[in-house]
Coordinates of C-alpha atoms in Angstrom, one line a residue:
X1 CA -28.0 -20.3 17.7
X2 CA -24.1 -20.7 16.9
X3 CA -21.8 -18.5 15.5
X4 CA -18.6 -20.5 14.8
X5 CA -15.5 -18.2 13.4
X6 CA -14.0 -18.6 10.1
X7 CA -11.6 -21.5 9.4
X8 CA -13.0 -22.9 13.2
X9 CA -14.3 -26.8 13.9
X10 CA -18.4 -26.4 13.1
X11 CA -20.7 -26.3 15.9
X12 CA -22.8 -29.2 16.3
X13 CA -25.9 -27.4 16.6
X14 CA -27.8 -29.8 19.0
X15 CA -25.1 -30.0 21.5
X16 CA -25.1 -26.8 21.0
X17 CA -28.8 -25.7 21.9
X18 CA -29.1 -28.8 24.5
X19 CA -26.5 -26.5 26.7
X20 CA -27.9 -23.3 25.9
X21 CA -31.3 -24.2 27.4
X22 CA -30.0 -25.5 30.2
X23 CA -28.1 -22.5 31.0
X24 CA -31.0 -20.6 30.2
X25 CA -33.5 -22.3 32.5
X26 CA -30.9 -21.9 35.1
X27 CA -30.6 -18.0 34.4
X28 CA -27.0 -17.9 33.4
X29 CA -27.6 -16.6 30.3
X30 CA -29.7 -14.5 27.8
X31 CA -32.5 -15.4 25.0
X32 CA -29.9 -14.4 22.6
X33 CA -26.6 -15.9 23.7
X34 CA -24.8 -18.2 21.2
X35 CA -22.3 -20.7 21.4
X36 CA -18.9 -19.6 19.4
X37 CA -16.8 -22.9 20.5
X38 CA -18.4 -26.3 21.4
X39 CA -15.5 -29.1 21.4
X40 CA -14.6 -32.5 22.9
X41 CA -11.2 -32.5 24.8
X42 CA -9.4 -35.5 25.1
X43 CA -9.5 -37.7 28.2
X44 CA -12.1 -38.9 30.5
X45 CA -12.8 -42.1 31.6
X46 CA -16.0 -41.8 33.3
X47 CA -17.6 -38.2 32.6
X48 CA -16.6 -36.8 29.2
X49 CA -15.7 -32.7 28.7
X50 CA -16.6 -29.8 26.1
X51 CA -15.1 -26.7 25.8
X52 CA -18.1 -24.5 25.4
X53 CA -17.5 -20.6 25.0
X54 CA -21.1 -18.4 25.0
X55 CA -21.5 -15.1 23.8
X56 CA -24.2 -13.3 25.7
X57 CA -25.0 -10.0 24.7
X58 CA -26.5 -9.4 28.4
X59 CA -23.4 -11.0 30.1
X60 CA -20.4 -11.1 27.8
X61 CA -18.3 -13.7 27.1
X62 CA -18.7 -16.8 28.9
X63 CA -15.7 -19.6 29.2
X64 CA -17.7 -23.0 30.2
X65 CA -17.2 -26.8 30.7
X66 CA -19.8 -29.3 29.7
X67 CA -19.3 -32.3 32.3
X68 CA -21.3 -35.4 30.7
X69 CA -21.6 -38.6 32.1
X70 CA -21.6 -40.8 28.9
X71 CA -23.4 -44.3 28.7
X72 CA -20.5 -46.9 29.1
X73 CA -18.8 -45.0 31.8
X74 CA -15.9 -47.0 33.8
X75 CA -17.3 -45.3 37.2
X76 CA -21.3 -45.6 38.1
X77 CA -20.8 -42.5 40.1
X78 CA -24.2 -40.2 40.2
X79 CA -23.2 -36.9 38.2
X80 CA -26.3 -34.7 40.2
X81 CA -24.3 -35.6 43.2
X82 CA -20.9 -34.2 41.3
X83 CA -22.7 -31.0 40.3
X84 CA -24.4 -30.2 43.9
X85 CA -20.9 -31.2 45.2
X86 CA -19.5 -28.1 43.0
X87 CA -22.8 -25.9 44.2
X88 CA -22.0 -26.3 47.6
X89 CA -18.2 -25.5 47.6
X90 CA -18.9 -22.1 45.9
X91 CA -19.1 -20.7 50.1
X92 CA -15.6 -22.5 50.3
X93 CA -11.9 -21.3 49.8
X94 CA -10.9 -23.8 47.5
X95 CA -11.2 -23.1 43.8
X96 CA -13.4 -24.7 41.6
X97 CA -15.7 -24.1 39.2
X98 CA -19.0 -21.9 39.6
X99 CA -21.9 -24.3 38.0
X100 CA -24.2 -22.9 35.3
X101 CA -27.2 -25.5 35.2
X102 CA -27.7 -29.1 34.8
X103 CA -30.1 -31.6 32.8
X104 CA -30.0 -34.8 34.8
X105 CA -32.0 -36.6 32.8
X106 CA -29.7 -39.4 30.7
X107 CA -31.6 -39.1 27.4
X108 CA -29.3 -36.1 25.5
X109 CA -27.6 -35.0 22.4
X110 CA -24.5 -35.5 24.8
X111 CA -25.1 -39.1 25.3
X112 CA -25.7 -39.0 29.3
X113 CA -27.2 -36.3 32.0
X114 CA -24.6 -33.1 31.7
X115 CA -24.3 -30.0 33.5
X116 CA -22.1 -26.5 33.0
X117 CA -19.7 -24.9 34.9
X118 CA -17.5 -22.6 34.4
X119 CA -13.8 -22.7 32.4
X120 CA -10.7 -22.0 34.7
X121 CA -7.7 -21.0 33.9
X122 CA -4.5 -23.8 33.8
X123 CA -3.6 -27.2 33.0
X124 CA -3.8 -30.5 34.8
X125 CA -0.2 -31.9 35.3
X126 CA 0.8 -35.2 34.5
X127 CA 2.2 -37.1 36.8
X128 CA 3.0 -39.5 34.3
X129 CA 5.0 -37.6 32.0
X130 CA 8.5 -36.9 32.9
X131 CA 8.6 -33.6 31.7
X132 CA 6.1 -32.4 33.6
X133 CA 6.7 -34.8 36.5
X134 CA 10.0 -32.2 36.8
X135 CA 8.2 -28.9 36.7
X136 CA 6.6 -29.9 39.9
X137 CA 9.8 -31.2 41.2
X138 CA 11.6 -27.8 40.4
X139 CA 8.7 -26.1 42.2
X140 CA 9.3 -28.0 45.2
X141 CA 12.8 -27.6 45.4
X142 CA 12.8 -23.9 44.3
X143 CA 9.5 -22.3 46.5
X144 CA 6.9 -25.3 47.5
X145 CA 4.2 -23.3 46.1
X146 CA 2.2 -26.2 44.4
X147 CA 2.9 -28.8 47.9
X148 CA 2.0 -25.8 50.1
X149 CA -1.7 -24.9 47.7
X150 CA -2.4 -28.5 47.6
X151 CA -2.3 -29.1 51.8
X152 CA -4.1 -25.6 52.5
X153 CA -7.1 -26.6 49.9
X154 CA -6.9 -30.5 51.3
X155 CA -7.6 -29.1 55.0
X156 CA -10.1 -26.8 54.1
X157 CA -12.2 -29.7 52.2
X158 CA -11.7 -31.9 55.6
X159 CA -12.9 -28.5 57.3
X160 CA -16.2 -29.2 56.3
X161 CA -18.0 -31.5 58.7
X162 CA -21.3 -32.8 60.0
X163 CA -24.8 -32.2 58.5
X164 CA -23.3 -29.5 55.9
X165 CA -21.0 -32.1 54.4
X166 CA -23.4 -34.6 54.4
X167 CA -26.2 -32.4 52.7
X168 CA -23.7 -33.0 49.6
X169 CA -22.9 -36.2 49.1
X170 CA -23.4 -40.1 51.4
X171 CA -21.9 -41.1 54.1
X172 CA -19.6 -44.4 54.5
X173 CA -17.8 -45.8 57.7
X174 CA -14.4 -47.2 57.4
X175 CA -16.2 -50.7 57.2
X176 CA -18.1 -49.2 54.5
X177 CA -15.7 -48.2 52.4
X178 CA -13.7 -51.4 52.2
X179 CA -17.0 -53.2 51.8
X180 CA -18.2 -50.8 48.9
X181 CA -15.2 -51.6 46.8
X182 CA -14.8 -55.0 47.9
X183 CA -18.5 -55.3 45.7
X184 CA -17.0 -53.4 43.2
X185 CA -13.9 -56.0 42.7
X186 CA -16.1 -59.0 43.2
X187 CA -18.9 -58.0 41.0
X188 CA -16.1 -56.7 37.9
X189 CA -13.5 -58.8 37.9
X190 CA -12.8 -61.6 35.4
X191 CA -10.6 -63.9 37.4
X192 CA -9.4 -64.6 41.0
X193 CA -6.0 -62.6 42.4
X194 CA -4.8 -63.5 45.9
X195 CA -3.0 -60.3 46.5
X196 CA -6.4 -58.5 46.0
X197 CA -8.4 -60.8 47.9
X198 CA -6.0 -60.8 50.6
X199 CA -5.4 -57.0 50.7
X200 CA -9.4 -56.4 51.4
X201 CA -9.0 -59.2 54.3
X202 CA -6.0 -56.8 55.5
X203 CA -7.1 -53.7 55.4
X204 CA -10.8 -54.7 57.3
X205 CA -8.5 -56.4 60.2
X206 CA -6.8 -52.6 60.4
X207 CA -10.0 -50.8 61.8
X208 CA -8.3 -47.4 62.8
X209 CA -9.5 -45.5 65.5
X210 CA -12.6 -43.2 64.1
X211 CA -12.3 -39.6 63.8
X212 CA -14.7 -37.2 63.2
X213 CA -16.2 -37.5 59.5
X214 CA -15.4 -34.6 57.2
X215 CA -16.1 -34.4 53.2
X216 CA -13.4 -36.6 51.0
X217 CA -12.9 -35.8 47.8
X218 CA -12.1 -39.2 46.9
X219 CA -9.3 -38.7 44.0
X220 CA -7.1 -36.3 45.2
X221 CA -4.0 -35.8 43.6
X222 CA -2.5 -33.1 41.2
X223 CA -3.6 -34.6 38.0
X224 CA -7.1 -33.4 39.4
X225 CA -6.1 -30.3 39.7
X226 CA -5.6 -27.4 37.4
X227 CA -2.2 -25.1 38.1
X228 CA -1.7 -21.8 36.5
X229 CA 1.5 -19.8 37.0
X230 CA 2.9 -22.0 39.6
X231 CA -0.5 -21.8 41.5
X232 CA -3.3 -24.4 42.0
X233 CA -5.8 -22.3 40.4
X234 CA -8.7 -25.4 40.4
X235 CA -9.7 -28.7 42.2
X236 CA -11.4 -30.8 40.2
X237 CA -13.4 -34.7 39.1
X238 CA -15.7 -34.8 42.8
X239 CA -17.2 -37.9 41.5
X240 CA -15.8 -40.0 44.6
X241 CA -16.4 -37.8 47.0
X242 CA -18.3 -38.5 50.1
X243 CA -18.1 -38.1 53.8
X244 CA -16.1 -40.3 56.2
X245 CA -12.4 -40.8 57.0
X246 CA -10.2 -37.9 55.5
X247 CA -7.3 -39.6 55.8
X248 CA -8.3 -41.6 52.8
X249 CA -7.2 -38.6 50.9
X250 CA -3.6 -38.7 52.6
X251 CA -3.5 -42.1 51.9
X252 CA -4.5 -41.8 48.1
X253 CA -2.0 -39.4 47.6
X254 CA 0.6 -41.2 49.6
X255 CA 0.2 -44.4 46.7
X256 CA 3.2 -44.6 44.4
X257 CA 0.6 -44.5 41.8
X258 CA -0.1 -40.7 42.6
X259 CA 3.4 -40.1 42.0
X260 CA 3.2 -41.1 38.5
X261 CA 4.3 -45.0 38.9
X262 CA 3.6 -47.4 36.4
X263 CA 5.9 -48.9 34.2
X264 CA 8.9 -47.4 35.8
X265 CA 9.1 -45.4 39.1
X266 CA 7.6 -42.4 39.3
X267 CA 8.7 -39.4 41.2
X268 CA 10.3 -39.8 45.0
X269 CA 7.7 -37.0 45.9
X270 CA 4.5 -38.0 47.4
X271 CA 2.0 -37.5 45.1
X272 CA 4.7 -35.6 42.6
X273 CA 5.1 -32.8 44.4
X274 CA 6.3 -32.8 48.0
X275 CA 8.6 -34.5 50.5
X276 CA 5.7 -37.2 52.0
X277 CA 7.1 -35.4 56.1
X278 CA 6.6 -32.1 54.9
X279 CA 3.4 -32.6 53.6
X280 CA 1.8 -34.4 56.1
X281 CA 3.4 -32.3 59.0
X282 CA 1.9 -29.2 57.2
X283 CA -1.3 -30.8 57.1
X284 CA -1.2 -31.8 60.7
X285 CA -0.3 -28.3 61.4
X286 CA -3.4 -26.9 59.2
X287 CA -5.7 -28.8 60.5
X288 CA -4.5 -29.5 64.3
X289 CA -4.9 -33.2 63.7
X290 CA -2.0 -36.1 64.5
X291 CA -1.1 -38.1 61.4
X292 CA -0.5 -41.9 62.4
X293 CA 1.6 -43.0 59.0
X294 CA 0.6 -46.4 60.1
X295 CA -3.6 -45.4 59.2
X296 CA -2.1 -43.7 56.4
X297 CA -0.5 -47.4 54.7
X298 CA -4.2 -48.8 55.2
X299 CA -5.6 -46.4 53.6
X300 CA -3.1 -46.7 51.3
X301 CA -3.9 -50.0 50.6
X302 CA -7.2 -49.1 50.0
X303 CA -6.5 -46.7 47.7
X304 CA -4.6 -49.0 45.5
X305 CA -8.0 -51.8 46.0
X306 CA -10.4 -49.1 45.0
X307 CA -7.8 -48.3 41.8
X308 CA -7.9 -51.9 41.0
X309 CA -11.7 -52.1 41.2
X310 CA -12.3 -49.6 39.1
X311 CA -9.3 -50.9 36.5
X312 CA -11.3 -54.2 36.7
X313 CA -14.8 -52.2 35.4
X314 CA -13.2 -50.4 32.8
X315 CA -11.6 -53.9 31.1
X316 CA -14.9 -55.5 31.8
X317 CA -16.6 -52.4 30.2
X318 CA -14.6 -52.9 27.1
X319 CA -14.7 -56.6 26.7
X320 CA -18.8 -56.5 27.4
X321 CA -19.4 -53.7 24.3
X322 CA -20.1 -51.0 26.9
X323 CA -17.1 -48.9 25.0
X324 CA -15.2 -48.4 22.5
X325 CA -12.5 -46.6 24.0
X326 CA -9.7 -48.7 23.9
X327 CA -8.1 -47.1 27.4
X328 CA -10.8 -49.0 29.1
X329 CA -8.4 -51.9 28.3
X330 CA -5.1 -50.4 28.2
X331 CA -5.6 -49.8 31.3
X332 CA -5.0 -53.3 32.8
X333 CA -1.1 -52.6 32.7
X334 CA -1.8 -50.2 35.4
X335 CA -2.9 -53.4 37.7
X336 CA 0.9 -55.0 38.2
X337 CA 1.9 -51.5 39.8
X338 CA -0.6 -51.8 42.3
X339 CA -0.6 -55.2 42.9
X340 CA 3.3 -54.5 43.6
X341 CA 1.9 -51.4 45.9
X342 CA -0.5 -53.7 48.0
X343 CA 2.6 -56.3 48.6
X344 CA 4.9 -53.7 49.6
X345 CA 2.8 -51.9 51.7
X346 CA 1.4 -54.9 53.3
X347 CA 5.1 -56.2 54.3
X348 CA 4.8 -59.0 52.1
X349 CA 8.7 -58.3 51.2

C-alpha cells in the first residue's frame, strides 16, 4: 500500500489507504498505486492539509493535497461545498487545483470528511513577515506582476454570474451577510464590545446600491494564494465563498489586516502588494465596473466584523475543549487591530 523511501517520515498506513480509495472510486488512480509521502503541513485553522505524493504505475507520479476538515474547526464552513467550488472552476482561467475525489462523510482516519486535489507549484506569502512582506513590495515597484495576476484572477471570479455561480455555492444579500456574521459574533463571543456592536449597526444603515451578484471568494488576499517565480501560480481556501456583492472581496483586501497589520503596521500596499488606485482602477478597467471607495470602507468594515467573528469562535473553541491548538487563542491579539480598523474606518477619529 505505501512505499516510504529510506531515512523518510513512515507512512501512516490508514491515512494512507483512506486516500487511496477515495481516489480510486473517483478514477484518479490505479489498483496498484501507492502512497510514497503522506505528511501534515503546518497551519490551518479550519481545514487541515497533507502532502500526499502517489505512485501509479498507470499514471505516474502524482503530487496531491489532502484538504480535511478536522472536528474542532474555528470555521463551520461545509467542505463538499469547498470541493464542488474547486470542480466547478476547472472550466475557469484562474489556477487552482484539479480535485481527485472526496469522502464527505466526517467519520475518518483523518479526523473529518476530506477530499484530494492536486499539489501546485509555489508558496503562500506572508504578509506578516517582513521579509516576505518586501519581496512583494520589490515586485511592485520593479514589474507589478503579482498586483497585476491578482486583479485579472479577482475579475474573472466576479465574471461568473447567475445560475452557474449559484450551482456552486448559496446565495446572501448585502442584508444577509451583515446578518450572517452578526449571528456568528453574537452566538461566539464571551463578552460585550461597543465598537463591534456598533460597527454591525453601521454597516446595515450603509445599504449600497445592489449590483449584479457574482461568485465571492470570501478570503481573498495573497496569503491565499500560491506564487511561483514571481507569478500567482494558485488561488486557494474557497471555504467562504458564495454568491452576492463582489465588492466584498475589494473590501477584504482593502483592510489593513490584509496588508499584514497587527502588532505594528503592515505594508502601505493594499493587501501587500499594490498601490490601493492602481489596483482598483485596474479592476474597474477589467471588469468595466465603477468602484465607489465609499462601498468599498463598508465593506471594509465588514471584513474586519466577519474577522472578528470568526477570532471570537476560535477563542471560544479553545476555551470549550473543542482544540488543542493553542492559535485558536493566540489569536485574540489579532482583535485590537481590527477593533482599531472598524474606528478608523468608521470616522470615529
Amino acid at each position: 500500500m505505501t512505499s516510504a523511501p529510506a531515512g523518510a517520515t513512515p507512512i501512516d498506513e490508514r491515512l494512507a489507504a483512506s486516500a487511496l480509495a477515495v481516489m480510486r472510486e473517483a478514477g484518479a488512480v490505479g489498483a496498484d498505486a501507492t502512497a510514497t509521502t503522506l505528511r501534515q503541513l503546518h497551519g490551518g485553522w479550519s481545514r487541515h492539509s497533507y502532502v500526499l505524493d502517489v505512485a501509479d504505475p498507470e499514471r505516474g507520479q502524482l503530487a496531491c493535497i489532502v484538504r480535511v476538515r478536522p472536528a474542532g474547526a474555528v470555521l463551520d464552513t461545509d467542505l463538499v461545498q469547498e470541493y464542488r467550488t474547486f470542480a466547478a472552476l476547472q472550466d475557469l482561467p484562474v489556477p487552482t487545483p484539479a480535485v481527485f475525489g472526496l469522502h464527505a462523510d466526517g467519520d475518518t482516519p483523518f479526523g473529518g470528511p476530506f477530499f484530494v486535489m492536486s499539489r501546485l507549484e509555489g508558496e503562500s506569502p506572508n504578509v506578516w513577515n517582513a521579509r516576505e512582506r518586501r519581496v512583494l513590495e520589490e515586485d511592485w515597484a520593479a514589474g507589478r506582476r503579482i498586483a497585476d495576476d491578482l486583479a485579472r484572477h479577482l475579475a474573472t471570479i466576479h465574471g461568473l454570474t447567475g445560475e452557474a455561480a449559484e450551482a456552486i455555492v448559496p446565495a446572501r444579500s448585502f442584508a444577509q451577510t451583515v446578518e450572517h456574521w452578526r449571528g456568528v459574533w453574537e452566538e461566539q463571543r464571551l463578552v460585550r464590545d461597543p465598537i463591534v456592536d456598533e460597527a454591525f449597526h453601521w454597516v446595515a444603515s450603509r445599504t449600497p446600491d445592489p449590483v449584479r451578484p457574482r461568485l465571492v471568494h470570501g478570503d481573498y488576499r495573497i496569503g491565499n494564494c500560491l506564487v511561483d517565480r514571481g507569478r500567482l501560480s494558485g488561488i486557494l481556501d474557497w471555504e467562504l465563498a458564495h454568491v452576492g456583492d463582489p465588492r466584498f472581496d475589494l473590501g477584504y483586501l482593502a483592510l489593513p489586516y490584509s496588508s499584514g497589520k497587527l502588532f505594528a503596521p503592515g505594508s502601505e500596499l493594499l493587501g501587500g502588494v499594490a498601490d490601493r488606485d492602481w489596483f482598483l482602477a485596474r479592476y474597474a478597467d477589467l471588469t468595466g465596473d465603477e468602484v465607489d471607495l465609499e462601498v468599498v470602507r463598508t465593506f471594509s468594515v465588514i471584513a474586519a466584523l466577519m474577522l472578528t467573528a470568526i477570532t471570537a469562535t476560535g477563542i471560544r473553541v479553545f476555551r470549550d475543549g473543542g482544540s488543542t491548538d493553542v492559535r485558536m487563542l493566540w489569536s485574540r491579539f489579532i482583535m485590537p487591530g481590527l477593533r482599531q480598523d472598524m474606528a478608523d474606518l468608521m470616522g470615529w477619529r
